[in-house]
mmCIF file of C-alpha atoms in Angstrom:
data_model
loop_
_atom_site.group_PDB
_atom_site.id
_atom_site.type_symbol
_atom_site.label_atom_id
_atom_site.label_comp_id
_atom_site.label_asym_id
_atom_site.label_seq_id
_atom_site.Cartn_x
_atom_site.Cartn_y
_atom_site.Cartn_z
ATOM 1 C CA UNK A 1 134.702 5.182 41.052
ATOM 2 C CA UNK A 2 133.653 6.123 44.565
ATOM 3 C CA UNK A 3 130.082 5.315 45.535
ATOM 4 C CA UNK A 4 127.907 7.855 47.331
ATOM 5 C CA UNK A 5 127.783 5.434 50.262
ATOM 6 C CA UNK A 6 131.565 5.605 50.632
ATOM 7 C CA UNK A 7 131.535 9.402 50.512
ATOM 8 C CA UNK A 8 128.823 9.440 53.160
ATOM 9 C CA UNK A 9 130.731 6.978 55.302
ATOM 10 C CA UNK A 10 133.838 9.142 54.990
ATOM 11 C CA UNK A 11 131.885 12.026 56.573
ATOM 12 C CA UNK A 12 130.886 9.778 59.514
ATOM 13 C CA UNK A 13 127.362 11.130 60.089
ATOM 14 C CA UNK A 14 126.879 8.687 62.983
ATOM 15 C CA UNK A 15 129.510 10.670 64.872
ATOM 16 C CA UNK A 16 127.081 13.584 64.848
ATOM 17 C CA UNK A 17 125.672 11.903 67.962
ATOM 18 C CA UNK A 18 128.443 13.751 69.785
ATOM 19 C CA UNK A 19 126.135 16.717 69.283
ATOM 20 C CA UNK A 20 124.428 15.531 72.470
ATOM 21 C CA UNK A 21 127.039 17.624 74.259
ATOM 22 C CA UNK A 22 125.596 20.683 72.483
ATOM 23 C CA UNK A 23 122.194 19.871 73.976
ATOM 24 C CA UNK A 24 123.509 19.204 77.483
ATOM 25 C CA UNK A 25 123.194 22.752 78.891
ATOM 26 C CA UNK A 26 119.854 23.514 77.212
ATOM 27 C CA UNK A 27 117.329 22.428 79.896
ATOM 28 C CA UNK A 28 119.162 24.342 82.615
ATOM 29 C CA UNK A 29 119.788 27.439 80.483
ATOM 30 C CA UNK A 30 116.173 27.687 79.303
ATOM 31 C CA UNK A 31 114.948 27.220 82.883
ATOM 32 C CA UNK A 32 117.249 30.094 83.882
ATOM 33 C CA UNK A 33 115.530 32.399 81.410
ATOM 34 C CA UNK A 34 117.634 31.975 78.256
ATOM 35 C CA UNK A 35 115.674 32.244 75.017
ATOM 36 C CA UNK A 36 115.844 29.304 72.612
ATOM 37 C CA UNK A 37 115.313 30.404 69.015
ATOM 38 C CA UNK A 38 114.929 27.107 67.096
ATOM 39 C CA UNK A 39 116.161 28.277 63.669
ATOM 40 C CA UNK A 40 119.541 29.794 64.689
ATOM 41 C CA UNK A 41 120.100 26.874 67.042
ATOM 42 C CA UNK A 42 119.397 24.313 64.300
ATOM 43 C CA UNK A 43 121.636 26.180 61.836
ATOM 44 C CA UNK A 44 124.495 26.312 64.336
ATOM 45 C CA UNK A 45 124.140 22.658 65.314
ATOM 46 C CA UNK A 46 123.973 21.432 61.707
ATOM 47 C CA UNK A 47 126.843 23.694 60.671
ATOM 48 C CA UNK A 48 129.056 22.455 63.493
ATOM 49 C CA UNK A 49 128.189 18.846 62.606
ATOM 50 C CA UNK A 50 129.304 19.460 59.019
ATOM 51 C CA UNK A 51 132.530 21.024 60.298
ATOM 52 C CA UNK A 52 133.165 17.928 62.400
ATOM 53 C CA UNK A 53 132.691 15.803 59.271
ATOM 54 C CA UNK A 54 135.216 17.989 57.436
ATOM 55 C CA UNK A 55 137.653 17.367 60.290
ATOM 56 C CA UNK A 56 137.125 13.588 60.048
ATOM 57 C CA UNK A 57 137.821 13.617 56.307
ATOM 58 C CA UNK A 58 140.936 15.758 56.773
ATOM 59 C CA UNK A 59 142.205 13.471 59.528
ATOM 60 C CA UNK A 60 141.609 10.385 57.361
ATOM 61 C CA UNK A 61 143.591 12.011 54.559
ATOM 62 C CA UNK A 62 146.474 12.652 56.937
ATOM 63 C CA UNK A 63 146.256 9.193 58.545
ATOM 64 C CA UNK A 64 145.601 7.006 55.517
ATOM 65 C CA UNK A 65 148.856 5.023 55.782
ATOM 66 C CA UNK A 66 148.464 4.495 59.544
ATOM 67 C CA UNK A 67 144.837 3.422 59.056
ATOM 68 C CA UNK A 68 145.898 0.699 56.626
ATOM 69 C CA UNK A 69 147.767 -0.968 59.513
ATOM 70 C CA UNK A 70 144.754 -0.815 61.853
ATOM 71 C CA UNK A 71 142.512 -3.934 62.107
ATOM 72 C CA UNK A 72 139.301 -1.883 61.796
ATOM 73 C CA UNK A 73 140.291 1.467 60.289
ATOM 74 C CA UNK A 74 141.772 -0.222 57.213
ATOM 75 C CA UNK A 75 138.165 -0.685 56.044
ATOM 76 C CA UNK A 76 137.597 3.062 55.914
ATOM 77 C CA UNK A 77 136.928 4.348 52.367
ATOM 78 C CA UNK A 78 140.271 6.132 51.962
ATOM 79 C CA UNK A 79 142.378 3.405 53.551
ATOM 80 C CA UNK A 80 140.591 0.765 51.458
ATOM 81 C CA UNK A 81 141.189 2.853 48.303
ATOM 82 C CA UNK A 82 137.474 3.127 47.544
ATOM 83 C CA UNK A 83 137.697 6.941 47.548
ATOM 84 C CA UNK A 84 140.506 8.828 45.806
ATOM 85 C CA UNK A 85 142.425 11.379 47.922
ATOM 86 C CA UNK A 86 141.554 14.205 45.501
ATOM 87 C CA UNK A 87 137.833 13.463 45.807
ATOM 88 C CA UNK A 88 138.139 13.257 49.597
ATOM 89 C CA UNK A 89 139.875 16.639 49.593
ATOM 90 C CA UNK A 90 137.021 18.117 47.583
ATOM 91 C CA UNK A 91 134.482 16.636 49.988
ATOM 92 C CA UNK A 92 136.415 18.103 52.918
ATOM 93 C CA UNK A 93 136.422 21.571 51.329
ATOM 94 C CA UNK A 94 132.681 21.420 50.590
ATOM 95 C CA UNK A 95 131.836 20.313 54.131
ATOM 96 C CA UNK A 96 134.067 23.027 55.550
ATOM 97 C CA UNK A 97 132.545 25.783 53.429
ATOM 98 C CA UNK A 98 128.952 24.731 54.033
ATOM 99 C CA UNK A 99 129.550 24.231 57.757
ATOM 100 C CA UNK A 100 131.065 27.694 58.201
ATOM 101 C CA UNK A 101 128.245 29.231 56.154
ATOM 102 C CA UNK A 102 125.575 27.649 58.372
ATOM 103 C CA UNK A 103 127.289 28.619 61.626
ATOM 104 C CA UNK A 104 127.637 32.169 60.297
ATOM 105 C CA UNK A 105 123.948 32.150 59.309
ATOM 106 C CA UNK A 106 123.026 31.395 62.923
ATOM 107 C CA UNK A 107 124.000 35.047 63.607
ATOM 108 C CA UNK A 108 125.789 34.077 66.808
ATOM 109 C CA UNK A 109 129.305 35.523 66.784
ATOM 110 C CA UNK A 110 130.359 33.446 69.798
ATOM 111 C CA UNK A 111 129.288 30.273 67.972
ATOM 112 C CA UNK A 112 131.456 31.181 64.981
ATOM 113 C CA UNK A 113 134.412 31.861 67.277
ATOM 114 C CA UNK A 114 133.942 28.465 68.936
ATOM 115 C CA UNK A 115 133.769 26.798 65.511
ATOM 116 C CA UNK A 116 137.050 28.440 64.476
ATOM 117 C CA UNK A 117 138.725 27.351 67.721
ATOM 118 C CA UNK A 118 137.425 23.811 67.096
ATOM 119 C CA UNK A 119 138.921 23.785 63.597
ATOM 120 C CA UNK A 120 142.235 25.178 64.854
ATOM 121 C CA UNK A 121 142.575 22.589 67.627
ATOM 122 C CA UNK A 122 141.724 19.767 65.249
ATOM 123 C CA UNK A 123 144.267 21.049 62.743
ATOM 124 C CA UNK A 124 146.837 20.952 65.554
ATOM 125 C CA UNK A 125 145.722 17.399 66.383
ATOM 126 C CA UNK A 126 145.937 16.199 62.787
ATOM 127 C CA UNK A 127 149.247 17.931 62.060
ATOM 128 C CA UNK A 128 151.110 16.249 64.914
ATOM 129 C CA UNK A 129 149.370 16.848 68.232
ATOM 130 C CA UNK A 130 147.958 13.320 68.181
ATOM 131 C CA UNK A 131 151.504 11.954 68.399
ATOM 132 C CA UNK A 132 152.234 13.699 71.732
ATOM 133 C CA UNK A 133 151.158 11.802 74.895
ATOM 134 C CA UNK A 134 148.523 13.662 76.949
ATOM 135 C CA UNK A 135 148.269 16.460 74.382
ATOM 136 C CA UNK A 136 146.394 14.039 72.119
ATOM 137 C CA UNK A 137 143.927 13.198 74.892
ATOM 138 C CA UNK A 138 143.327 16.842 75.814
ATOM 139 C CA UNK A 139 142.786 17.812 72.175
ATOM 140 C CA UNK A 140 140.252 15.001 71.760
ATOM 141 C CA UNK A 141 138.450 16.051 74.938
ATOM 142 C CA UNK A 142 138.421 19.711 73.897
ATOM 143 C CA UNK A 143 136.084 18.875 71.024
ATOM 144 C CA UNK A 144 133.400 17.715 73.468
ATOM 145 C CA UNK A 145 133.775 20.718 75.773
ATOM 146 C CA UNK A 146 133.569 23.090 72.803
ATOM 147 C CA UNK A 147 130.258 21.462 71.908
ATOM 148 C CA UNK A 148 128.924 22.335 75.373
ATOM 149 C CA UNK A 149 130.118 25.922 74.913
ATOM 150 C CA UNK A 150 128.489 25.985 71.476
ATOM 151 C CA UNK A 151 125.146 25.000 72.991
ATOM 152 C CA UNK A 152 125.418 27.899 75.432
ATOM 153 C CA UNK A 153 126.516 30.331 72.712
ATOM 154 C CA UNK A 154 123.609 29.455 70.423
ATOM 155 C CA UNK A 155 121.080 30.482 73.081
ATOM 156 C CA UNK A 156 123.094 33.306 74.612
ATOM 157 C CA UNK A 157 123.608 31.623 77.989
ATOM 158 C CA UNK A 158 126.649 31.668 80.245
ATOM 159 C CA UNK A 159 127.985 28.163 80.991
ATOM 160 C CA UNK A 160 128.013 27.027 84.607
ATOM 161 C CA UNK A 161 131.483 26.346 86.000
ATOM 162 C CA UNK A 162 130.252 23.081 87.513
ATOM 163 C CA UNK A 163 128.784 21.963 84.185
ATOM 164 C CA UNK A 164 132.037 22.789 82.412
ATOM 165 C CA UNK A 165 133.988 20.810 85.007
ATOM 166 C CA UNK A 166 131.632 17.845 84.652
ATOM 167 C CA UNK A 167 131.699 17.867 80.840
ATOM 168 C CA UNK A 168 135.497 18.287 80.821
ATOM 169 C CA UNK A 169 135.965 15.288 83.119
ATOM 170 C CA UNK A 170 133.537 13.201 81.062
ATOM 171 C CA UNK A 171 135.271 14.207 77.822
ATOM 172 C CA UNK A 172 138.687 13.276 79.221
ATOM 173 C CA UNK A 173 137.258 9.952 80.392
ATOM 174 C CA UNK A 174 136.070 9.157 76.853
ATOM 175 C CA UNK A 175 139.397 10.205 75.326
ATOM 176 C CA UNK A 176 141.387 8.118 77.826
ATOM 177 C CA UNK A 177 139.125 5.125 77.161
ATOM 178 C CA UNK A 178 139.857 5.457 73.453
ATOM 179 C CA UNK A 179 143.614 5.436 74.061
ATOM 180 C CA UNK A 180 143.310 2.490 76.454
ATOM 181 C CA UNK A 181 141.528 0.485 73.775
ATOM 182 C CA UNK A 182 144.317 1.267 71.294
ATOM 183 C CA UNK A 183 146.875 0.041 73.825
ATOM 184 C CA UNK A 184 145.009 -3.148 74.748
ATOM 185 C CA UNK A 185 144.428 -3.996 71.081
ATOM 186 C CA UNK A 186 148.185 -4.156 70.688
ATOM 187 C CA UNK A 187 148.556 -1.136 68.436
ATOM 188 C CA UNK A 188 152.164 -0.064 68.741
ATOM 189 C CA UNK A 189 153.923 3.271 68.259
ATOM 190 C CA UNK A 190 154.144 2.464 64.552
ATOM 191 C CA UNK A 191 150.415 3.114 64.273
ATOM 192 C CA UNK A 192 149.918 5.584 67.115
ATOM 193 C CA UNK A 193 153.232 7.114 68.284
ATOM 194 C CA UNK A 194 151.646 8.624 71.404
ATOM 195 C CA UNK A 195 150.991 5.117 72.778
ATOM 196 C CA UNK A 196 154.673 4.918 73.644
ATOM 197 C CA UNK A 197 153.968 7.418 76.426
ATOM 198 C CA UNK A 198 151.107 5.461 78.026
ATOM 199 C CA UNK A 199 150.744 2.352 80.140
ATOM 200 C CA UNK A 200 147.543 0.469 80.908
ATOM 201 C CA UNK A 201 148.015 1.106 84.630
ATOM 202 C CA UNK A 202 148.319 4.868 84.125
ATOM 203 C CA UNK A 203 145.260 5.002 81.860
ATOM 204 C CA UNK A 204 143.185 2.971 84.338
ATOM 205 C CA UNK A 205 144.139 5.319 87.168
ATOM 206 C CA UNK A 206 143.499 8.437 85.094
ATOM 207 C CA UNK A 207 140.101 7.109 83.994
ATOM 208 C CA UNK A 208 139.124 6.408 87.605
ATOM 209 C CA UNK A 209 140.052 9.971 88.586
ATOM 210 C CA UNK A 210 138.070 11.482 85.699
ATOM 211 C CA UNK A 211 135.055 9.259 86.427
ATOM 212 C CA UNK A 212 134.988 10.331 90.077
ATOM 213 C CA UNK A 213 135.432 13.982 89.087
ATOM 214 C CA UNK A 214 132.565 13.856 86.577
ATOM 215 C CA UNK A 215 130.120 12.327 89.076
ATOM 216 C CA UNK A 216 131.148 14.654 91.899
ATOM 217 C CA UNK A 217 131.048 17.758 89.693
ATOM 218 C CA UNK A 218 127.529 16.948 88.498
ATOM 219 C CA UNK A 219 126.355 16.257 92.056
ATOM 220 C CA UNK A 220 127.791 19.594 93.210
ATOM 221 C CA UNK A 221 126.238 21.307 90.202
ATOM 222 C CA UNK A 222 122.834 19.882 91.166
ATOM 223 C CA UNK A 223 123.344 20.973 94.766
ATOM 224 C CA UNK A 224 124.377 24.495 93.739
ATOM 225 C CA UNK A 225 121.744 24.962 91.042
ATOM 226 C CA UNK A 226 119.250 27.781 91.478
ATOM 227 C CA UNK A 227 116.773 26.386 88.937
ATOM 228 C CA UNK A 228 116.166 22.845 90.224
ATOM 229 C CA UNK A 229 113.168 22.332 92.496
ATOM 230 C CA UNK A 230 113.941 21.764 96.206
ATOM 231 C CA UNK A 231 113.915 18.058 96.986
ATOM 232 C CA UNK A 232 114.393 17.118 93.330
ATOM 233 C CA UNK A 233 117.987 18.278 92.842
ATOM 234 C CA UNK A 234 119.598 14.849 92.802
ATOM 235 C CA UNK A 235 117.141 13.072 90.502
ATOM 236 C CA UNK A 236 119.628 13.096 87.624
ATOM 237 C CA UNK A 237 122.679 12.065 89.656
ATOM 238 C CA UNK A 238 122.008 8.272 89.538
ATOM 239 C CA UNK A 239 121.657 8.461 85.745
ATOM 240 C CA UNK A 240 124.925 10.374 85.386
ATOM 241 C CA UNK A 241 126.595 7.831 87.672
ATOM 242 C CA UNK A 242 125.226 4.986 85.540
ATOM 243 C CA UNK A 243 126.494 6.596 82.337
ATOM 244 C CA UNK A 244 129.973 7.200 83.727
ATOM 245 C CA UNK A 245 130.248 3.666 85.080
ATOM 246 C CA UNK A 246 129.053 2.323 81.724
ATOM 247 C CA UNK A 247 131.999 4.084 80.070
ATOM 248 C CA UNK A 248 134.351 2.417 82.547
ATOM 249 C CA UNK A 249 132.694 -0.970 82.048
ATOM 250 C CA UNK A 250 132.940 -0.837 78.266
ATOM 251 C CA UNK A 251 136.528 0.420 78.406
ATOM 252 C CA UNK A 252 137.629 -2.323 80.806
ATOM 253 C CA UNK A 253 135.477 -5.304 79.765
ATOM 254 C CA UNK A 254 135.102 -4.769 76.023
ATOM 255 C CA UNK A 255 138.509 -3.188 75.391
ATOM 256 C CA UNK A 256 139.866 -6.114 73.312
ATOM 257 C CA UNK A 257 137.101 -5.448 70.782
ATOM 258 C CA UNK A 258 137.992 -1.767 70.689
ATOM 259 C CA UNK A 259 136.390 1.322 72.181
ATOM 260 C CA UNK A 260 134.854 3.102 69.234
ATOM 261 C CA UNK A 261 133.418 6.358 70.554
ATOM 262 C CA UNK A 262 130.723 6.594 67.901
ATOM 263 C CA UNK A 263 129.685 2.978 68.552
ATOM 264 C CA UNK A 264 129.528 3.598 72.288
ATOM 265 C CA UNK A 265 127.555 6.835 71.916
ATOM 266 C CA UNK A 266 124.816 4.975 70.035
ATOM 267 C CA UNK A 267 124.686 1.974 72.384
ATOM 268 C CA UNK A 268 121.213 1.054 73.751
ATOM 269 C CA UNK A 269 122.391 1.288 77.369
ATOM 270 C CA UNK A 270 123.650 4.824 76.911
ATOM 271 C CA UNK A 271 120.548 5.785 74.937
ATOM 272 C CA UNK A 272 118.294 4.685 77.796
ATOM 273 C CA UNK A 273 120.558 6.500 80.234
ATOM 274 C CA UNK A 274 120.327 9.751 78.248
ATOM 275 C CA UNK A 275 116.534 9.531 77.973
ATOM 276 C CA UNK A 276 116.296 8.775 81.696
ATOM 277 C CA UNK A 277 118.593 11.695 82.514
ATOM 278 C CA UNK A 278 116.548 14.059 80.351
ATOM 279 C CA UNK A 279 113.275 12.993 81.998
ATOM 280 C CA UNK A 280 114.808 13.258 85.472
ATOM 281 C CA UNK A 281 116.191 16.702 84.650
ATOM 282 C CA UNK A 282 112.864 17.973 83.313
ATOM 283 C CA UNK A 283 111.156 16.655 86.446
ATOM 284 C CA UNK A 284 113.786 18.354 88.619
ATOM 285 C CA UNK A 285 113.145 21.619 86.781
ATOM 286 C CA UNK A 286 109.401 21.272 87.310
ATOM 287 C CA UNK A 287 108.702 20.948 83.590
ATOM 288 C CA UNK A 288 107.197 17.467 84.014
#
């Protein structure tokens, strides 16, 4: 019989840390005059997190045989046969229903539309998109960018083009780092068919391009911003640079141990970087 701990692990609540991307546009949007209503925002954020858990369960159901060949993923509840597929399917349906109900309760139509696009793209990923080189990376990255758009939708703000460019580049960097780790770990096409279309050299070059784009886009965003105080615009740029370089460092130096996105997102170095960026941003906005 499945334990509650295994069912919880199947939902991957630690991956809810990706919700940071939902919070990314908030300081700038509120400073621009957008109204933050805590209850609808919390409902939308929690609902989207539950939808992401439903996606993880669905993907594990689809990937169970592949996961049993993976050195780490074989310990997942489904792959390790600690949770029956029928029970996992029920959990997926419950998470999906509750998540959609909460996003709908936020009374933000744009947020519901974003949630439906997120589910559609992840269905495409799970049903075969993850086996197509480059398409798999773009579908992974889209989930992060949709979180940024969700944050804007929940407070009725229009996303900045520079912020979208920065978050897109950062999301692609994370997705490429994940694929690079798969390649370096020696996982062949038998586990991840899309790896046949990648080389380590290509992934290193693509990651360098995305890293440079993310830093430059954020710097240009700070320069172009109408809400940051004069003389304080670039306070957050060093923190963004640190965070991007930390992704590159982990991907290149710690690749043999695997680049687990959820593990990286809760690393102490990144946590300090995020706190530092938030403080620098609030100071730049004149809030501190």
